[in-house]
Amino acid sequence: MTAGLVGRTDELLLLTSFLDDAAGNGAALLLTGEPGVGKTALLDATAELAAARGIRVVRGSGVEYETEISFSGLHQLVGPLSAELANLPPPMRSALEVALGFGTGPAPAEMTVLHAALSLFGEAAREQPLLLVVDDLHVLDRASRSVIGFVARRAGGRRIGVLAAVRTETTGSSGIGLPEQEILPLCETDSLRLLSDRFTRLAPRALHEVAQQAQGNPLALLEFGAFAGTDDPLPGTGPARDVRALYAARVARLPSRTRELLLLAALEGSGDICVLEAASGLEGLDGFDAAERDDLIIAAADARTVRFRHPLVRSAVVEAATLDQRRSAHQRLADALVDQPERRADHLSMTTAAPDESIAQIVEDSAHSSMRRGDVLGAVARLRRAAALSSDRVAGSRRLAHAAYIGASVAGHLALSHQIMAELRAKTPTDRSLPAAAAAGWLCLMDGDVVTAHRLLVDAIERNTVDSCPNLDELTPPLLTLTLVCQYSGRADYWVPLRKLVATLPDVPASSPISLVRILEDPGSIPDALLRDLDEGLAQLDEVTDADVIHRTALAASNLDRLAYWRKPLARLIGDARDAGTLGGAIPAMIMSALADLYAGHWDDSQTTADEIREVGHETGHHTLAHVGHYLAGLIAAHRGDSHTCHAHCTALLDWAASRGLGRLEHWAHHALARAALGSSDFETAFVHASAITAPGVLSPFSIEALWSALDLTEAALYSGRAEDALRHAAAMRDAQVSRISPRFALLTAAMTAMTSAPEDAPALFEEALALPGIDQWPFEVARVNLAYGERLRRLGHSREARVQLSTARQSFERLGAVPWTARATAELRATGMTRMPRGDAGAGLTPQELEVARLAASGLSNPQIAARLVLSPRTVSTHLYRVFPKLGITSRAALRDALADCAEGQEAGDRPD
């Protein structure tokens, strides 16, 4: 392994250790350095040692002229693993075959391809360790780079090694997060040693001149050393530029036929001999001999591929060719790639700069192929190229608009979409097509401009559907965008044109925006067939590969209370998006995941996701979606009794919504503030906020928040002396028939009915509510019903029975960390005559540190005084007290003394009512 590598002892030791780790468990490493510094030589040496140790080696390389050919790099790595590919489960095998163009079928989501590639490499490593070697990672296509990063971060435990190399100046753009090792230039001593070993006839003075000029760059040392034996002066001013100039001079001296073949190889990228032979014409590939003798290319031992000695050789070949020569080479490659539509389209697109509608259509078809393979950004790039080649102005605008829409709504790259829309406006300032409206409307919505978005979308939809039966596929993007615009506006009048259109359209699957409109208008009237379709779709969601369909299905699921069944797929989707660097497009999934965790009582997880939604949303320009994070964080703070944080998030919602007409955000703020007021038993304030979402006795159409807050409004009305309003709202909930939609809606409906029922009927109705199947998925709602039941029993004089429900509620609230709700339940328990909390309950969970802090606080010391005495920070003292209060069933510092005394007595006396 060390032969010929001068001055690389430390690097070789590191790579030997890397191989040990890779073979034993799995490892990944990224070599970085300037061009020519020796990264490729180290990759070759490592691959040689790995093969000698019985490690299977599979190699690939980025190609500068294939950066827009999706999965071209992955194609190189999968090619040698055909036997393992055949052994994969059919869904994974199909995903890879479709992604790589081997097969046909529905578009696999990028995440599906990532998992399939990981499974393939894992299968290859099952019998012997596997080493993936990837050179020039910085020019690898984006989709393949995502795969490399995904596999590298999961190599542990699989005996997979991933070793890649990237130029120093492009390290940040590689974006795959691997451990890095910078390869530095050689020191002067090693430079002179390398030169003297290779060029024994050079005089010492010449050796020193070459070493000074090469600046420790090994490739420059070797090339300059060879050049120093001639009468020509050294060209250029820096190592990389100098070497490229030397390569250009060597290429220029080759026969024209050889240069022609080298250009084909440089533009083809993979070095596939079969493709190059087909493109070379009748003369064949004999012309390669001169380049091989000059050590500019290297033919594989199996004679199936040829590769350039160094990427700089490839660059020199392309730069030396004229524009006409490059176009001719692209045409010949396109003719040779008739069985690979995307690659053929890419080469065809480079054969002309003039508009050519036939080529534009071929390139657009290849963009749709990219979408089917799950490569959204590849599709965007091809659509833009198709638009540039369009001779039909309308078709060109449509292609640009579609690129902007999928780039924004599916990939989440708003900056790119804004750029494309600027190009579109420059070409057709008055474009009112459906694709243009969908793209512009989405971008406006993300910036909070629902007024402009609504006007653009309604105008385009009416113009394009008034005289013809609409094409549902073409209508889907603008219809989905308009649905979200109407929902975020919170305005009833915005829905009128959409309702009118949807009324004329047929029944469609649950994933269609047409179904979403019908769901939002009246969830209780949704046919059983649509619910079954949705449930079946959710059950099969792991097999769905179209990211847009997944998003739309999840939207329907969130509005029909089915997120509890989808928490794991959501978590996987978000994790994969994070690995792939496409979190902007995953924000809707993050929102649904946070809601699912909130409902399930996993508030810490929900809070973490809510924080990330705000951060990622604002960073990527999804400002409207970022404010969902404020809603979630405000609601969690309300549950936990952190009123300051709750009000801060609600203020952010109200401030941003006020100038933009975003009524839905205002509803979110009122929902969180109502919940906070209920926790502190401020029922009058709670009623003001809850009734701001919807009036008592009314469940506003197109407002899912009206259902989410229905119990809040009923409780606030009942306990603020508005029994009639509470009664009417409970009746409205029953009339809406949402009980059939989900266990939670059934629980809320039953609880509201029990709370507003006659005294003699209430206990039985509460028992029915708490006996409903499936309600344990919503622990906070169940605890609220326990609390309401216990409160009602106490008021009816059934203290013993009330204690059972109130104790259950308090324990549930305590587990959740719902501080004010724990205090409400505790206060109700005390009102039943229970003055001692049960042993092992109130106070029993205090840690020694918490107990000491509580005792000092009860003695009257301030937080800074306690901190000084215990050598803690005041913030830590505050945190301890924040945890102590719900454990003791109190809400203020003033109650600490009595609560601690009760705990001490309760350990002896146990649970006894006065």
PDB file of N, CA and C in Angstrom, residues 590-643:
ATOM      1  N   MET A 590     -43.278  17.693   9.544  1.00  0.00           N
ATOM      2  CA  MET A 590     -42.859  18.061  10.894  1.00  0.00           C
ATOM      3  C   MET A 590     -44.040  18.596  11.705  1.00  0.00           C
ATOM      4  N   ILE A 591     -44.895  19.389  11.061  1.00  0.00           N
ATOM      5  CA  ILE A 591     -46.080  19.918  11.749  1.00  0.00           C
ATOM      6  C   ILE A 591     -46.986  18.777  12.205  1.00  0.00           C
ATOM      7  N   MET A 592     -47.215  17.836  11.326  1.00  0.00           N
ATOM      8  CA  MET A 592     -48.095  16.715  11.671  1.00  0.00           C
ATOM      9  C   MET A 592     -47.473  15.830  12.740  1.00  0.00           C
ATOM     10  N   SER A 593     -46.155  15.684  12.681  1.00  0.00           N
ATOM     11  CA  SER A 593     -45.472  14.902  13.711  1.00  0.00           C
ATOM     12  C   SER A 593     -45.598  15.578  15.070  1.00  0.00           C
ATOM     13  N   ALA A 594     -45.430  16.893  15.095  1.00  0.00           N
ATOM     14  CA  ALA A 594     -45.546  17.629  16.360  1.00  0.00           C
ATOM     15  C   ALA A 594     -46.961  17.538  16.915  1.00  0.00           C
ATOM     16  N   LEU A 595     -47.956  17.619  16.042  1.00  0.00           N
ATOM     17  CA  LEU A 595     -49.346  17.464  16.490  1.00  0.00           C
ATOM     18  C   LEU A 595     -49.584  16.067  17.051  1.00  0.00           C
ATOM     19  N   ALA A 596     -49.055  15.054  16.348  1.00  0.00           N
ATOM     20  CA  ALA A 596     -49.231  13.678  16.814  1.00  0.00           C
ATOM     21  C   ALA A 596     -48.601  13.485  18.194  1.00  0.00           C
ATOM     22  N   ASP A 597     -47.404  14.037  18.400  1.00  0.00           N
ATOM     23  CA  ASP A 597     -46.756  13.933  19.712  1.00  0.00           C
ATOM     24  C   ASP A 597     -47.525  14.710  20.772  1.00  0.00           C
ATOM     25  N   LEU A 598     -48.060  15.869  20.406  1.00  0.00           N
ATOM     26  CA  LEU A 598     -48.861  16.653  21.345  1.00  0.00           C
ATOM     27  C   LEU A 598     -50.070  15.856  21.814  1.00  0.00           C
ATOM     28  N   TYR A 599     -50.775  15.257  20.876  1.00  0.00           N
ATOM     29  CA  TYR A 599     -51.965  14.485  21.225  1.00  0.00           C
ATOM     30  C   TYR A 599     -51.614  13.274  22.080  1.00  0.00           C
ATOM     31  N   ALA A 600     -50.463  12.650  21.771  1.00  0.00           N
ATOM     32  CA  ALA A 600     -50.076  11.425  22.478  1.00  0.00           C
ATOM     33  C   ALA A 600     -49.474  11.704  23.852  1.00  0.00           C
ATOM     34  N   GLY A 601     -49.296  12.974  24.187  1.00  0.00           N
ATOM     35  CA  GLY A 601     -48.735  13.321  25.487  1.00  0.00           C
ATOM     36  C   GLY A 601     -47.231  13.382  25.515  1.00  0.00           C
ATOM     37  N   HIS A 602     -46.593  13.301  24.347  1.00  0.00           N
ATOM     38  CA  HIS A 602     -45.135  13.405  24.267  1.00  0.00           C
ATOM     39  C   HIS A 602     -44.772  14.882  24.055  1.00  0.00           C
ATOM     40  N   TRP A 603     -44.962  15.681  25.065  1.00  0.00           N
ATOM     41  CA  TRP A 603     -44.860  17.123  24.900  1.00  0.00           C
ATOM     42  C   TRP A 603     -43.433  17.598  24.681  1.00  0.00           C
ATOM     43  N   ASP A 604     -42.465  16.929  25.285  1.00  0.00           N
ATOM     44  CA  ASP A 604     -41.070  17.335  25.046  1.00  0.00           C
ATOM     45  C   ASP A 604     -40.703  17.152  23.573  1.00  0.00           C
ATOM     46  N   ASP A 605     -41.097  16.015  23.012  1.00  0.00           N
ATOM     47  CA  ASP A 605     -40.824  15.769  21.591  1.00  0.00           C
ATOM     48  C   ASP A 605     -41.549  16.787  20.721  1.00  0.00           C
ATOM     49  N   SER A 606     -42.793  17.061  21.060  1.00  0.00           N
ATOM     50  CA  SER A 606     -43.564  18.035  20.297  1.00  0.00           C
ATOM     51  C   SER A 606     -42.935  19.414  20.376  1.00  0.00           C
ATOM     52  N   GLN A 607     -42.444  19.787  21.570  1.00  0.00           N
ATOM     53  CA  GLN A 607     -41.803  21.085  21.749  1.00  0.00           C
ATOM     54  C   GLN A 607     -40.535  21.186  20.896  1.00  0.00           C
ATOM     55  N   THR A 608     -39.746  20.116  20.888  1.00  0.00           N
ATOM     56  CA  THR A 608     -38.513  20.111  20.093  1.00  0.00           C
ATOM     57  C   THR A 608     -38.821  20.309  18.614  1.00  0.00           C
ATOM     58  N   THR A 609     -39.838  19.597  18.143  1.00  0.00           N
ATOM     59  CA  THR A 609     -40.210  19.729  16.734  1.00  0.00           C
ATOM     60  C   THR A 609     -40.778  21.108  16.443  1.00  0.00           C
ATOM     61  N   ALA A 610     -41.564  21.646  17.372  1.00  0.00           N
ATOM     62  CA  ALA A 610     -42.120  22.992  17.183  1.00  0.00           C
ATOM     63  C   ALA A 610     -41.007  24.027  17.054  1.00  0.00           C
ATOM     64  N   ASP A 611     -39.982  23.892  17.875  1.00  0.00           N
ATOM     65  CA  ASP A 611     -38.842  24.814  17.789  1.00  0.00           C
ATOM     66  C   ASP A 611     -38.154  24.691  16.432  1.00  0.00           C
ATOM     67  N   GLU A 612     -38.018  23.460  15.958  1.00  0.00           N
ATOM     68  CA  GLU A 612     -37.355  23.247  14.669  1.00  0.00           C
ATOM     69  C   GLU A 612     -38.212  23.767  13.522  1.00  0.00           C
ATOM     70  N   ILE A 613     -39.520  23.645  13.650  1.00  0.00           N
ATOM     71  CA  ILE A 613     -40.420  24.176  12.612  1.00  0.00           C
ATOM     72  C   ILE A 613     -40.206  25.678  12.455  1.00  0.00           C
ATOM     73  N   ARG A 614     -40.119  26.387  13.582  1.00  0.00           N
ATOM     74  CA  ARG A 614     -39.908  27.831  13.514  1.00  0.00           C
ATOM     75  C   ARG A 614     -38.544  28.147  12.890  1.00  0.00           C
ATOM     76  N   GLU A 615     -37.530  27.433  13.336  1.00  0.00           N
ATOM     77  CA  GLU A 615     -36.176  27.711  12.858  1.00  0.00           C
ATOM     78  C   GLU A 615     -36.043  27.413  11.366  1.00  0.00           C
ATOM     79  N   VAL A 616     -36.434  26.202  10.980  1.00  0.00           N
ATOM     80  CA  VAL A 616     -36.292  25.804   9.578  1.00  0.00           C
ATOM     81  C   VAL A 616     -37.233  26.626   8.698  1.00  0.00           C
ATOM     82  N   GLY A 617     -38.441  26.881   9.195  1.00  0.00           N
ATOM     83  CA  GLY A 617     -39.409  27.647   8.418  1.00  0.00           C
ATOM     84  C   GLY A 617     -38.899  29.028   8.057  1.00  0.00           C
ATOM     85  N   HIS A 618     -38.361  29.734   9.033  1.00  0.00           N
ATOM     86  CA  HIS A 618     -37.857  31.081   8.754  1.00  0.00           C
ATOM     87  C   HIS A 618     -36.584  31.032   7.915  1.00  0.00           C
ATOM     88  N   GLU A 619     -35.720  30.035   8.159  1.00  0.00           N
ATOM     89  CA  GLU A 619     -34.476  29.934   7.386  1.00  0.00           C
ATOM     90  C   GLU A 619     -34.747  29.676   5.910  1.00  0.00           C
ATOM     91  N   THR A 620     -35.789  28.896   5.617  1.00  0.00           N
ATOM     92  CA  THR A 620     -36.067  28.501   4.231  1.00  0.00           C
ATOM     93  C   THR A 620     -37.137  29.358   3.579  1.00  0.00           C
ATOM     94  N   GLY A 621     -37.659  30.351   4.296  1.00  0.00           N
ATOM     95  CA  GLY A 621     -38.661  31.237   3.711  1.00  0.00           C
ATOM     96  C   GLY A 621     -40.089  30.771   3.854  1.00  0.00           C
ATOM     97  N   HIS A 622     -40.332  29.679   4.575  1.00  0.00           N
ATOM     98  CA  HIS A 622     -41.690  29.190   4.805  1.00  0.00           C
ATOM     99  C   HIS A 622     -42.273  29.885   6.044  1.00  0.00           C
ATOM    100  N   HIS A 623     -42.447  31.198   5.957  1.00  0.00           N
ATOM    101  CA  HIS A 623     -42.781  31.978   7.142  1.00  0.00           C
ATOM    102  C   HIS A 623     -44.161  31.629   7.703  1.00  0.00           C
ATOM    103  N   THR A 624     -45.121  31.384   6.830  1.00  0.00           N
ATOM    104  CA  THR A 624     -46.452  31.017   7.325  1.00  0.00           C
ATOM    105  C   THR A 624     -46.398  29.704   8.087  1.00  0.00           C
ATOM    106  N   LEU A 625     -45.729  28.703   7.525  1.00  0.00           N
ATOM    107  CA  LEU A 625     -45.623  27.412   8.207  1.00  0.00           C
ATOM    108  C   LEU A 625     -44.792  27.529   9.476  1.00  0.00           C
ATOM    109  N   ALA A 626     -43.826  28.439   9.483  1.00  0.00           N
ATOM    110  CA  ALA A 626     -43.014  28.624  10.687  1.00  0.00           C
ATOM    111  C   ALA A 626     -43.884  29.025  11.868  1.00  0.00           C
ATOM    112  N   HIS A 627     -44.974  29.749  11.616  1.00  0.00           N
ATOM    113  CA  HIS A 627     -45.834  30.201  12.714  1.00  0.00           C
ATOM    114  C   HIS A 627     -46.676  29.077  13.309  1.00  0.00           C
ATOM    115  N   VAL A 628     -46.758  27.944  12.609  1.00  0.00           N
ATOM    116  CA  VAL A 628     -47.387  26.782  13.240  1.00  0.00           C
ATOM    117  C   VAL A 628     -46.578  26.381  14.465  1.00  0.00           C
ATOM    118  N   GLY A 629     -45.254  26.573  14.393  1.00  0.00           N
ATOM    119  CA  GLY A 629     -44.412  26.282  15.551  1.00  0.00           C
ATOM    120  C   GLY A 629     -44.768  27.150  16.740  1.00  0.00           C
ATOM    121  N   HIS A 630     -45.138  28.411  16.498  1.00  0.00           N
ATOM    122  CA  HIS A 630     -45.583  29.279  17.598  1.00  0.00           C
ATOM    123  C   HIS A 630     -46.873  28.738  18.223  1.00  0.00           C
ATOM    124  N   TYR A 631     -47.784  28.285  17.384  1.00  0.00           N
ATOM    125  CA  TYR A 631     -49.053  27.739  17.897  1.00  0.00           C
ATOM    126  C   TYR A 631     -48.802  26.521  18.782  1.00  0.00           C
ATOM    127  N   LEU A 632     -48.011  25.601  18.283  1.00  0.00           N
ATOM    128  CA  LEU A 632     -47.742  24.379  19.040  1.00  0.00           C
ATOM    129  C   LEU A 632     -47.026  24.688  20.351  1.00  0.00           C
ATOM    130  N   ALA A 633     -46.008  25.547  20.277  1.00  0.00           N
ATOM    131  CA  ALA A 633     -45.264  25.902  21.493  1.00  0.00           C
ATOM    132  C   ALA A 633     -46.153  26.650  22.479  1.00  0.00           C
ATOM    133  N   GLY A 634     -47.037  27.513  21.957  1.00  0.00           N
ATOM    134  CA  GLY A 634     -47.956  28.236  22.840  1.00  0.00           C
ATOM    135  C   GLY A 634     -48.938  27.311  23.533  1.00  0.00           C
ATOM    136  N   LEU A 635     -49.421  26.309  22.808  1.00  0.00           N
ATOM    137  CA  LEU A 635     -50.368  25.358  23.395  1.00  0.00           C
ATOM    138  C   LEU A 635     -49.687  24.498  24.455  1.00  0.00           C
ATOM    139  N   ILE A 636     -48.472  24.067  24.183  1.00  0.00           N
ATOM    140  CA  ILE A 636     -47.736  23.273  25.172  1.00  0.00           C
ATOM    141  C   ILE A 636     -47.456  24.108  26.417  1.00  0.00           C
ATOM    142  N   ALA A 637     -47.063  25.360  26.220  1.00  0.00           N
ATOM    143  CA  ALA A 637     -46.822  26.242  27.365  1.00  0.00           C
ATOM    144  C   ALA A 637     -48.098  26.452  28.163  1.00  0.00           C
ATOM    145  N   ALA A 638     -49.226  26.556  27.483  1.00  0.00           N
ATOM    146  CA  ALA A 638     -50.510  26.700  28.185  1.00  0.00           C
ATOM    147  C   ALA A 638     -50.788  25.482  29.047  1.00  0.00           C
ATOM    148  N   HIS A 639     -50.573  24.306  28.513  1.00  0.00           N
ATOM    149  CA  HIS A 639     -50.797  23.073  29.270  1.00  0.00           C
ATOM    150  C   HIS A 639     -49.887  23.001  30.490  1.00  0.00           C
ATOM    151  N   ARG A 640     -48.659  23.504  30.327  1.00  0.00           N
ATOM    152  CA  ARG A 640     -47.680  23.393  31.416  1.00  0.00           C
ATOM    153  C   ARG A 640     -47.766  24.545  32.416  1.00  0.00           C
ATOM    154  N   GLY A 641     -48.585  25.526  32.103  1.00  0.00           N
ATOM    155  CA  GLY A 641     -48.749  26.638  33.035  1.00  0.00           C
ATOM    156  C   GLY A 641     -47.713  27.724  32.895  1.00  0.00           C
ATOM    157  N   ASP A 642     -46.986  27.730  31.793  1.00  0.00           N
ATOM    158  CA  ASP A 642     -45.991  28.766  31.543  1.00  0.00           C
ATOM    159  C   ASP A 642     -46.685  29.899  30.794  1.00  0.00           C
ATOM    160  N   SER A 643     -47.379  30.739  31.514  1.00  0.00           N
ATOM    161  CA  SER A 643     -48.216  31.763  30.887  1.00  0.00           C
ATOM    162  C   SER A 643     -47.389  32.788  30.117  1.00  0.00           C
TER     163      SER A 643
END
